[in-house]
Every structure is written in C-alpha cells, then in structure tokens.
XYZ file of C-alpha atoms in Angstrom:
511
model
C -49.941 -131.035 195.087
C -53.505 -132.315 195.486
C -54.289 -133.058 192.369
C -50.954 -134.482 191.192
C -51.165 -137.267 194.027
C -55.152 -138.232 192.838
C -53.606 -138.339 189.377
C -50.934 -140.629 190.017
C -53.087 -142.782 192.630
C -55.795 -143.113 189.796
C -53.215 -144.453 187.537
C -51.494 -146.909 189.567
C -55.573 -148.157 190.490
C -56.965 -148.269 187.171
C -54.193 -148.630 184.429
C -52.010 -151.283 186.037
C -51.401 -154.249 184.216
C -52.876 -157.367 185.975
C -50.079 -158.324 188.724
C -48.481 -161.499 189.730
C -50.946 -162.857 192.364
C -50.673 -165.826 194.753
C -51.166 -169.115 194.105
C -54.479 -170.227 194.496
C -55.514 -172.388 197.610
C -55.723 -175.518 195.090
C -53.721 -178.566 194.596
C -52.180 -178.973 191.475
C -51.742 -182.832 190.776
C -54.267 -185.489 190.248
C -53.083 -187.855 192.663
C -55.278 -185.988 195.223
C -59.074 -185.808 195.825
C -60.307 -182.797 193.475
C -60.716 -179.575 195.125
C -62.484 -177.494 192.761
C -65.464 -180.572 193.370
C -64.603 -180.522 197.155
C -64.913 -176.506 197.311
C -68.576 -176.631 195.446
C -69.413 -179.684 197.691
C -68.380 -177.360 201.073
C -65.596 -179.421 201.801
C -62.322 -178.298 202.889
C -59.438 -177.662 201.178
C -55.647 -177.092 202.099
C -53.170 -174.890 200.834
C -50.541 -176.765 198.425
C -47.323 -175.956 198.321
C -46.953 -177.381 194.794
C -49.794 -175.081 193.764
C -47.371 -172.238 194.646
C -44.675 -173.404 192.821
C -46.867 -174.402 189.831
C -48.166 -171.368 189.401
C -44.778 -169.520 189.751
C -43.872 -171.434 186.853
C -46.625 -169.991 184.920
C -45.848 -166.662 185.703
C -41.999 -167.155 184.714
C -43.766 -168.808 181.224
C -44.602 -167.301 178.125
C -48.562 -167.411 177.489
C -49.146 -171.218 175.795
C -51.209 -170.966 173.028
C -52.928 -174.341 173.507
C -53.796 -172.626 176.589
C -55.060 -169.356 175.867
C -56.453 -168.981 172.553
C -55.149 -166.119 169.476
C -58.316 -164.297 169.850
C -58.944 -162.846 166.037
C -62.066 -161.474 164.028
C -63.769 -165.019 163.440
C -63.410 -166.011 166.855
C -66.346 -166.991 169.288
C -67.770 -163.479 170.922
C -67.775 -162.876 174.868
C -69.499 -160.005 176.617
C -67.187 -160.246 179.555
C -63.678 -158.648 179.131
C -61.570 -162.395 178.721
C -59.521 -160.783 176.191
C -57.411 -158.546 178.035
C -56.935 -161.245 181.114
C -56.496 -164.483 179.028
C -53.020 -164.592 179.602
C -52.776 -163.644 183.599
C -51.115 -166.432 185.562
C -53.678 -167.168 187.353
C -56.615 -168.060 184.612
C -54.051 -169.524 182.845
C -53.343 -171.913 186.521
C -57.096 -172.719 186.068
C -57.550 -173.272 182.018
C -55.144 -175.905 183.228
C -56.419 -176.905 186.232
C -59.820 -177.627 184.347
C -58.665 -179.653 181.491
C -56.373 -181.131 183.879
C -57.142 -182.419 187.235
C -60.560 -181.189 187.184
C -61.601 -182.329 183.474
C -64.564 -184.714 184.507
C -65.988 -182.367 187.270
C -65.984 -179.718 184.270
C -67.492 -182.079 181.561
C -70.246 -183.096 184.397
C -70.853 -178.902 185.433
C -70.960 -178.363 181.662
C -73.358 -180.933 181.079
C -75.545 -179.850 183.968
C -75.339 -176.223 183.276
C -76.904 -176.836 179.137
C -79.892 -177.416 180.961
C -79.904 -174.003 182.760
C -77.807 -171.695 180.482
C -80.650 -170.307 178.070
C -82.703 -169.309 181.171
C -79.840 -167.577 183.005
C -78.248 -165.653 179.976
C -81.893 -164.620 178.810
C -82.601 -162.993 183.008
C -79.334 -161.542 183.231
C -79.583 -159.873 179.591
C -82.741 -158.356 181.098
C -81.526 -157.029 184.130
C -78.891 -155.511 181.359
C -76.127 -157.983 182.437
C -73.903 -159.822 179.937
C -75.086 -163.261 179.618
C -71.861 -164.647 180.559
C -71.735 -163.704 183.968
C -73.988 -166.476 184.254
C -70.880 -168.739 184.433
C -70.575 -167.996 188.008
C -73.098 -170.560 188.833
C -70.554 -173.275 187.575
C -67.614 -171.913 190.026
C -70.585 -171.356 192.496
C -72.160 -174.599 192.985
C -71.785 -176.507 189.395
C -75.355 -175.750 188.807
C -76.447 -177.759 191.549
C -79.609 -176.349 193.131
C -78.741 -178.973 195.747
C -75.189 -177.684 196.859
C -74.994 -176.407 200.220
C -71.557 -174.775 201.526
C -69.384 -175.216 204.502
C -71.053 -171.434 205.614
C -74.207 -173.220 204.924
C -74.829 -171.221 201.510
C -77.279 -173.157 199.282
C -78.109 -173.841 195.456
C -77.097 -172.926 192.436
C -76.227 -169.313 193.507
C -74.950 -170.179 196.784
C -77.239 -167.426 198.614
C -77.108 -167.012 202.725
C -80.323 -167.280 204.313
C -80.449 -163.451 204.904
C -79.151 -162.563 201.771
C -81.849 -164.764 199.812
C -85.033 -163.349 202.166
C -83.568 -159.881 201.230
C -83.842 -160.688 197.487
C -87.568 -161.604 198.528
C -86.649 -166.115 198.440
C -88.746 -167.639 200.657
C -86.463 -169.889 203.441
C -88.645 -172.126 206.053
C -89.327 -175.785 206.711
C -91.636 -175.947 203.928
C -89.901 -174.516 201.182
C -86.467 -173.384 199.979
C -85.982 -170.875 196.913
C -82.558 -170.677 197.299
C -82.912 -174.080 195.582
C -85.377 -172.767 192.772
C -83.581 -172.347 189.520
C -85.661 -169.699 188.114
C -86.321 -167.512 191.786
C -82.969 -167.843 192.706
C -80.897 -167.134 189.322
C -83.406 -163.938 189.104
C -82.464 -162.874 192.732
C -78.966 -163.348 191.616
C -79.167 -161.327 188.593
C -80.842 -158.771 190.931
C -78.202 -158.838 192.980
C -75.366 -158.734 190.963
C -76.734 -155.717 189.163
C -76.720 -153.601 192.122
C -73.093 -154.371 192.647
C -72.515 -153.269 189.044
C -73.944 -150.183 189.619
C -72.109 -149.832 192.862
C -68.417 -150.442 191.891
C -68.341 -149.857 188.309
C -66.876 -153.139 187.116
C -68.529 -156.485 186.323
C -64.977 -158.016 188.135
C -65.652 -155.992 191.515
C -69.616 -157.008 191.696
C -68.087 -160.389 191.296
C -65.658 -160.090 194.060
C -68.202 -158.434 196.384
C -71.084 -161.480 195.492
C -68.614 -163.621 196.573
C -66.946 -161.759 199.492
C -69.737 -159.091 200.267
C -69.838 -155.567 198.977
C -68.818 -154.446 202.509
C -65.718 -156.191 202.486
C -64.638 -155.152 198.974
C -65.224 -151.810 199.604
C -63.162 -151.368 202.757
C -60.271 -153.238 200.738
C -60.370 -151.042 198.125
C -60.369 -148.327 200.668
C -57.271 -149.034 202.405
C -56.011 -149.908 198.638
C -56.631 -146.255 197.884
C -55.109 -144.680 201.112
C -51.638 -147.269 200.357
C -51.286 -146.242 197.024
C -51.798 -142.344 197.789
C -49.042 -142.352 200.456
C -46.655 -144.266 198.011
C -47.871 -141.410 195.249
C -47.150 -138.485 197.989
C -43.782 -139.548 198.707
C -43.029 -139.599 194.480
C -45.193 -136.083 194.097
C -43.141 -134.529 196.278
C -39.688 -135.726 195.173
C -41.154 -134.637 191.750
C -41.914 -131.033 193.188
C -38.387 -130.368 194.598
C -37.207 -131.234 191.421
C -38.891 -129.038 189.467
C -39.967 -126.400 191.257
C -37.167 -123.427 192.273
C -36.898 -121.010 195.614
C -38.607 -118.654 194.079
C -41.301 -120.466 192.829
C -41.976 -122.223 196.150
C -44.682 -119.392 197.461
C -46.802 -120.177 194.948
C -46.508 -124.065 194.404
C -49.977 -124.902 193.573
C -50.221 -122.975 191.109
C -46.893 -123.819 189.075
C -48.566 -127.447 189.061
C -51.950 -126.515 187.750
C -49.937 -124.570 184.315
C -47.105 -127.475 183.985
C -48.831 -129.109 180.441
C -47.238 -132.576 181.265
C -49.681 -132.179 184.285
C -52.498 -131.142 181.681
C -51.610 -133.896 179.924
C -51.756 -136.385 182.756
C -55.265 -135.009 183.511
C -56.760 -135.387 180.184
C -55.153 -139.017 180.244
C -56.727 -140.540 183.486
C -60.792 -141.015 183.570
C -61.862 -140.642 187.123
C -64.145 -143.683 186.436
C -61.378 -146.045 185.949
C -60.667 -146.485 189.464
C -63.472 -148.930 189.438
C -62.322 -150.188 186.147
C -62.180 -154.701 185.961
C -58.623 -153.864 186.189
C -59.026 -152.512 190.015
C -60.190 -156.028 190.815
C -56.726 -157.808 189.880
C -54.705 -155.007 191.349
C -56.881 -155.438 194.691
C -56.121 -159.096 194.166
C -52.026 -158.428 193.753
C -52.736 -157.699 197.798
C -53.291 -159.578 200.616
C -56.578 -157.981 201.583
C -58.763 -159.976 199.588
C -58.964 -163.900 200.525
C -57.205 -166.328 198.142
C -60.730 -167.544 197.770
C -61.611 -164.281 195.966
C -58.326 -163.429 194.563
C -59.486 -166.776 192.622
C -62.814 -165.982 192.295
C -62.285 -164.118 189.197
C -59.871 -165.836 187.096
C -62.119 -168.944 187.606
C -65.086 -167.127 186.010
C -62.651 -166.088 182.978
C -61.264 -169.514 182.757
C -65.180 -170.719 183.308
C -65.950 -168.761 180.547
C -63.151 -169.506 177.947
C -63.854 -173.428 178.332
C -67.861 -173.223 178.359
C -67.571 -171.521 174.706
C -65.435 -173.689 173.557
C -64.923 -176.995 175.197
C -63.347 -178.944 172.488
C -60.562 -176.876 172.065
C -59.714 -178.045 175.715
C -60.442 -181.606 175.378
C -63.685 -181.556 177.140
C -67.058 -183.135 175.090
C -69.175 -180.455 174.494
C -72.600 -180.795 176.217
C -75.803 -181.677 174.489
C -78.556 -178.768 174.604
C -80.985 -179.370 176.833
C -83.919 -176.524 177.613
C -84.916 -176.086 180.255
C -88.903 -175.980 179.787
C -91.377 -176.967 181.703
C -95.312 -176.561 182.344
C -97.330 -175.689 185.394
C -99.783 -176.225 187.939
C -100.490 -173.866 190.540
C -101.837 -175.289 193.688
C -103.743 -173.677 196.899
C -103.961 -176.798 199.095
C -101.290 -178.978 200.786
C -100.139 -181.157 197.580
C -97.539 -184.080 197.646
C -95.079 -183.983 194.742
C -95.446 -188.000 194.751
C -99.436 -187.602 193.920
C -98.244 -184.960 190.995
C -95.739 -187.771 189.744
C -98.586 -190.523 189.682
C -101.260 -188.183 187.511
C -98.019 -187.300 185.083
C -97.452 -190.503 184.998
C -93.300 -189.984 185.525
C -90.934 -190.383 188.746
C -90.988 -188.709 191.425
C -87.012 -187.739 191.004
C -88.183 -186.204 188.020
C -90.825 -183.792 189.666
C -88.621 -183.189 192.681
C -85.668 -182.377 190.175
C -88.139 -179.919 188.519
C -89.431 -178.528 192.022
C -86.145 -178.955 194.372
C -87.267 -176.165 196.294
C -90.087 -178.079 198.071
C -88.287 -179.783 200.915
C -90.814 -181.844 202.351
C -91.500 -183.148 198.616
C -94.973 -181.064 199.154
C -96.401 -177.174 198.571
C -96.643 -175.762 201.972
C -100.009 -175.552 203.388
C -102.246 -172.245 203.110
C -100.330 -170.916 200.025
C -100.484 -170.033 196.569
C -97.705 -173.039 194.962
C -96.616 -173.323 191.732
C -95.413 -177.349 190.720
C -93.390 -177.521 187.615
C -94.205 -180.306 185.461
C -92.329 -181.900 182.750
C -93.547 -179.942 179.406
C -96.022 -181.608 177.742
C -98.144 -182.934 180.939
C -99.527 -179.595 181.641
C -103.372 -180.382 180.762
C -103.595 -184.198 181.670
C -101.981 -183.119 185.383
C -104.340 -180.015 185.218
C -107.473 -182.443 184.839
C -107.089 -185.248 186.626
C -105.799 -182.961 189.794
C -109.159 -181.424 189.632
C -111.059 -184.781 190.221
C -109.058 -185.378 193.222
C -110.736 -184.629 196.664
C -108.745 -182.449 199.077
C -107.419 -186.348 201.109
C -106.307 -187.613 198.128
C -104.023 -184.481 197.042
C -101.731 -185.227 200.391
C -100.632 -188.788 202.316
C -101.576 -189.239 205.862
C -100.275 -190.985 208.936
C -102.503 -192.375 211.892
C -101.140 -191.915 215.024
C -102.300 -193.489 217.812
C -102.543 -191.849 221.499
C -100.860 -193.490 223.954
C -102.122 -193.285 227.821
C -100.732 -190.014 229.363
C -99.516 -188.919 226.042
C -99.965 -184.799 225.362
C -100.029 -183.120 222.180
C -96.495 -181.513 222.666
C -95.382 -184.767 222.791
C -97.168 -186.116 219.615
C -95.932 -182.301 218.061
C -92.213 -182.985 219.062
C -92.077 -187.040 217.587
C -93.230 -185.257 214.155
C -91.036 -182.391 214.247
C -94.064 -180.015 213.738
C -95.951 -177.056 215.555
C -98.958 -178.459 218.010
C -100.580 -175.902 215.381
C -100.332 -177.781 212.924
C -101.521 -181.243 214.181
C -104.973 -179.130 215.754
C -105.359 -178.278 212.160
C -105.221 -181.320 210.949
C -107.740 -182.705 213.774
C -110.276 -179.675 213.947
C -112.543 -182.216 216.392
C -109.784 -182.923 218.687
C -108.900 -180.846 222.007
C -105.122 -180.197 222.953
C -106.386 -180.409 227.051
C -108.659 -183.610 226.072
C -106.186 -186.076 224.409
C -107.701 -189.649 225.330
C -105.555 -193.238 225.032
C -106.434 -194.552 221.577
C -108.089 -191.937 220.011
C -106.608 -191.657 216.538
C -104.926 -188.676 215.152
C -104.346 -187.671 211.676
C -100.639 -186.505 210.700
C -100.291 -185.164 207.574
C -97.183 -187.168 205.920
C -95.357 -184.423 204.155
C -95.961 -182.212 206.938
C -92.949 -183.759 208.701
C -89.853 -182.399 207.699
C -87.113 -183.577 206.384
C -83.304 -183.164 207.529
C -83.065 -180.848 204.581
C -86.021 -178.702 205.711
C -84.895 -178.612 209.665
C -81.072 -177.252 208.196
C -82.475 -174.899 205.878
C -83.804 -173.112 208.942
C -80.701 -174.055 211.019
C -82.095 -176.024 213.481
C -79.688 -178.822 213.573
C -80.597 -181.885 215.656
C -77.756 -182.243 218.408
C -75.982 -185.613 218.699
C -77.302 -186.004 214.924
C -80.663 -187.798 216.655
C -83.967 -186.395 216.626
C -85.164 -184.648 220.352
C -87.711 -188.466 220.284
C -84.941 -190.429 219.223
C -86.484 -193.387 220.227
C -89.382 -195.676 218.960
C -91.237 -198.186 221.012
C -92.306 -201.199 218.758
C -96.277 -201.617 219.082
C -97.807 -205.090 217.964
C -97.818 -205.554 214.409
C -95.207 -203.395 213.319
C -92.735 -204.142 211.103
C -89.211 -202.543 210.483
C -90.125 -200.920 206.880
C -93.086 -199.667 208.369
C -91.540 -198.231 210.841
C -88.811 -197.039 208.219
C -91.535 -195.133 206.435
C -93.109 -193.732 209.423
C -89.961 -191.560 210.028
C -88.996 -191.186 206.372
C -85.936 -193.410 206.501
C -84.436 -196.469 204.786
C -84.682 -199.258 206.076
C -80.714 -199.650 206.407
C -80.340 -196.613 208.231
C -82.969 -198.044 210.477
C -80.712 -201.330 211.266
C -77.597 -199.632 210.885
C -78.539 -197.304 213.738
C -79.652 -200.613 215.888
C -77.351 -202.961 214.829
C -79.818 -205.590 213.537
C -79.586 -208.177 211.312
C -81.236 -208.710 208.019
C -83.061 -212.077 209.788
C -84.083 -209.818 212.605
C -87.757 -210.739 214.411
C -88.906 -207.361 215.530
C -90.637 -207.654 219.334
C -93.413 -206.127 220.640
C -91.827 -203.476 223.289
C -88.461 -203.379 221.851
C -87.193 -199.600 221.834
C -85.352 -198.703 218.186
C -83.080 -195.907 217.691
C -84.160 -193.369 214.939
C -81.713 -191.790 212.635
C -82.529 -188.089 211.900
C-alpha cells in the first residue's frame, strides 16, 4: 500500500498539466501607472480586481496564436522549456501584458539588456546553465545595476546584502558589487546553479532565487504530504475494490504482482517530482506568493518576446557589446580624474564602474576601473605621470575653536581613522583653532554608499545637519562641499535665487 500511494503522489507532482493559477498581483489596463516598472523600481503595487477577471478570461480562451507562437522546425531555438508552457494562462496574461500596457518599459529593458546579454549567456553557459535564464535580470531589475527594491535588494540581480557577501560581493561604504555587472551576474549564475542542482528543475531554482530555497522547499513539502493523503484515501478505495477476504492477510503482496501496478512503476521516474512541471503545480496553491506564482511565467513570457520582439510589436534592440578595457589601481583614485585622462564623461565611467559609490576605488585596495574600450593605454600612461594628490580631490577643512576630531569625523560621515590618515602630522588630543585639515573628497559618502550599508539618516538629515556660513562662502561652494545641488541646498532653506548669503547664517543640509 506503500508503494501504490508514492506512485500515485509522484504522478499527480510531476505529470500534471500546468493548472489554472491566480491572477497575478498586476493591473491590467493602461489607464494606470505601470506596475511591472513600479515592481522593478520597489514600488508598491495593489491587487486588481480586473486582473482577476482578465485573466479568467484567458483561461476560459482558446490559446491566440498572435499570442503564442506555432512553434515548428524553422523556428527560433530556446534552451529553456517555453514550448510546453506557451499556452498557460498566465504567460499568456503577460505576453499581453508586455506588448500591452507594459510595451515601452519592455522596448527600454530590451534595449538596456543588448548591452549585457552576450556577457550573461556566455557566464551562465559556463556554469552549464542555458543562456536564457539570463532573462531573469529583465523581470529582476530591467538590467539596471542601479535598481534597488522595496526589501532593499540591489542591481541587476537584485541580491540581499547577505546573500551577495555569501557569493563573495563586496558590500561597504566604498564599494557595491551587487551593482557590478560582471561580479554580480557571475554570483548569480553561481547561485542559480546550486539551486539547479538542488531541486532538479531550472523552474524551481527560479522560484527559490526569487523566494529562497528554504521557502520553496518547505512548500513543496507540505505539497507532498497534501497530495499523499488525497492519494491514501484513493489507494485504499482502490484496495477494497480489488482485493477479496481471503486475500486480505497478505495485501502487500497482491499489490507488488498486480502488472497494472508494474506498469505504473515503470511509468513514473522518481526524478520527476522535481520536474519544471512541479513548479506550476506548486504555483496552482496558495503556498507560494503571487509574486512567485508570477515569477515564472514572466521569465517564459521574458523569453518568448526577447527572441523575437517584432512579432510582438516591440523594435528590436540594436547590439551593443558590452566591452571594455582596464586599469587596475592600488591608491585612492577618483572616477572624475579617470574621465579627464580618457578624455569622456564622467556618466560614462561611472556607468562602466557603478559599483564605486563614492565615484572613487576604496582606499588600501587592489581596484579595477573599467574604461571605455579603446582608452586602455592613453589612461594607462598618463595615470602613471600623476603624483599620488593628483589621483584623488581634496577638501580643506578648517578647525574651529573647541572643535574635536569626532566632530570633524561625524560632519564628513567618515571614521576619525580615516581623517588621522589623511593628516599623519596631526594629533586627535591636539586639534588647535585654524589649523587646516585635509579631507579627502571622495572619501565622504554618498546617500547611496550610507544605504548600501543600511545606515539610513533619521529625519532624512545628516546627524550635522546644519552649516554655519564662514566669510567668503558662497552657496555653490557650499553645495559642493556636501556633494549637493545647489537647488536642494535652497530648497531645503527656502531661499531665493537673489539670495545674499551672510556671514553666521546657519543652512540646513539635505542628506
């Protein structure tokens, strides 16, 4: 009796057909603010009760083909299993959703992701992934190294801060990897292939990078204990039935020689219970969260467009490699000296090198500076004539009477250590009023840097959130002192553009 109730839990895990799920936790007109851009932005977004009725219309429907394509011989290859799920309700909600409501977000994800899709398919195929499991990083974040979650999950790959240090990213003040295309699509690669090994299915490690591997195994868990004690119930119906008085004394073994048994054995391969159809028949339940019932039939959907984006009305995106040369760095650098010797912007550099977030290497560190291909040996030269000053900017600050270095170390945001190192002559215990100290410019972080470590300011002001105006001082400079614009600056004191700054005056300072 055993073994007929593993049999028929087996089946009903792993040779289902797909179910009718939910409807997804989107709304389904475009007379409302996008969610699929709010959701990768870490906005909020409300269940729609015209999303539910939408997509019970497309569960009543035959498949559209406009919508889901007549796969035959010729057409375009995936190494992900679309095929069999092209036609579930719930890809076929967001095939619509995407050339629908959401067809500019896609076009704009699409065009962002050419950049980065020759890199990520090339990493994943190493770590023996299919390439186009990379599409998660356009449900993930759009392939925005700079998106940052409600749960505070940043970049392209949307990794948690102790997630990304256990895939060996390095998350501080200084510098971000979570935000580092290359670092953080190979942690993610490394990660992902641990949950394939784990579960079995490409459609499970999905489900767990999105909900945790903890979490999907306990689901499907309790999915397995549900569907054995619907499956005992049947067995044992099945066993009155067949089984006589006589017989009864020796039930187990009047299973084992029934051939329809044999046959049901030789049918069911134990490994299919962690087969990519377990994932939708987890998802048919309510212990997965709509967000990962979704997560899923977005990647297929993902996937489906990405290949073949004018067949859904969408542009298709220009290539664009993603290539690069590089400098590696052992001193403090600033990514704006790096842009002047390239001779480029310094949104260009930062856009190569997002994960520096005080738009420097950190100090005391090995750094690698992307640089845009080509520039390699002029950057490589000149940065070698450079003296150790000119590689960073510096501010002056001057002491004020009664003023300690915790003090100074607090208005900057930095570690007293840090300011000592940067003024080997000068004594913590012997601070005098007027002596001049040397802050390093990039050294104060940004708010980026202070919420990558999660040290939010409270009140959203600095702990110094005040400035006293000295003689001579001027708003901008000012403004630059504190790594503002200059309208934040007024904005946050209410001043006019014909404003006479005054000697004394205390200013507000926006974080």
């Amino acid at each position: 009796m055993r073994r007929l109730i593993l049999w028929t839990n087996l089946l009903a895990l792993a040779g289902c057909a797909p179910a009718i799920l939910p409807a997804p936790n989107l709304a389904a007109t475009s007379t409302v603010p996008d969610p699929f851009l709010m959701s990768v932005a870490g906005l909020a977004t409300g269940h729609d009760a015209a999303a539910d009725a939408a997509l019970n219309d497309l569960s009543d429907a035959e498949p559209d083909s406009r919508v889901v394509p007549e796969f035959g011989a010729d057409e375009i290859k995936w190494d992900i299993d679309v095929r069999t799920f092209a036609s579930h309700p719930r890809v076929q909600y967001y095939l619509n959703y995407f050339q629908g409501v959401s067809r500019t977000g896609m076009k704009v994800f699409l065009d962002r992701g050419a950049r980065y899709e020759t890199m990520i398919r090339s990493r994943f195929e190493a770590e023996g992934l299919p390439g186009d499991l990379g599409y998660l990083a356009l449900i993930e974040s759009g392939y925005s190294n700079d998106a940052v979650s409600r749960s505070h999950a940043v970049g392209m790959w949307q990794f948690m801060q102790e997630t990304g240090r256990g895939y060996g990213l390095r998350i501080d003040t200084w510098v971000d990897e979570r935000r580092d295309p290359v670092k953080a699509t190979d942690a993610a690669a490394r990660l992902l292939h641990h949950l394939r090994d784990r579960f079995g299915s490409l459609y499970l490690a999905a489900a767990a990078y999105n909900a945790g591997a903890g979490k999907v195994s306990r689901s499907l868990g309790k999915l397995e204990w549900d569907v054995a004690a619907d499956s005992a119930v049947e067995a044992d119906t099945l066993i009155q039935t067949e089984v006589t008085d006589s017989m009864a004394a020796d039930e187990e073994a009047q299973i084992d020689a029934d051939p329809a048994s044999d046959e049901l054995e030789a049918a069911i391969d134990p490994g299919e219970i962690t087969s990519d159809h377990a994932f939708f028949r987890l998802a048919s339940t309510r212990l997965l969260a709509v967000e990962t019932q979704d997560y899923v039939p977005k990647l297929i959907a993902a996937a489906l467009i990405a290949k073949q984006p004018g067949r859904y009305g969408i542009a298709a995106p220009l290539p664009a490699p993603f290539t690069y040369d590089s400098l590696v760095v052992n001193t403090t650098t600033g990514l704006d000296v790096i842009a002047r010797l390239a001779e480029v912007s310094v949104a260009e550099i930062r856009e190569l090198n997002p994960q520096y977030l005080r738009l420097a290497t950190p100090p005391r560190s090995e750094s690698v500076i992307r640089l845009p291909a080509g520039t390699g040996e002029q950057v490589a030269s000149r940065y070698a004539t450079l003296s150790p000053k000119a590689r960073v900017q510096f501010l002056t600050h001057v002491v004020r009477p009664g003023e300690r270095l915790t003090r100074i170390a607090a208005r900057y945001h930095l570690p007293t250590s840090e300011i000592q190192a940067a003024n080997p002559r000068v004594k913590a215990s012997g601070l005098k009023a007027g002596s001049r100290l040397v802050i390093p410019a990039v050294a104060i972080p940004s708010a980026l840097a202070i919420s990558a470590t999660g040290k939010a300011v409270r009140g959203g002001h600095s702990r110094l959130a005040t400035h006293r105006v000295r003689s001579g001082e001027t708003l901008i400079g000012i403004a630059r002192r504190y790594r503002i614009s200059l309208r934040a600056l007024r904005r946050a004191n209410a001043l006019p553009v014909e404003y006479t700054l005054k000697a004394g005056k205390r200013l507000r300072i926006p974080s």
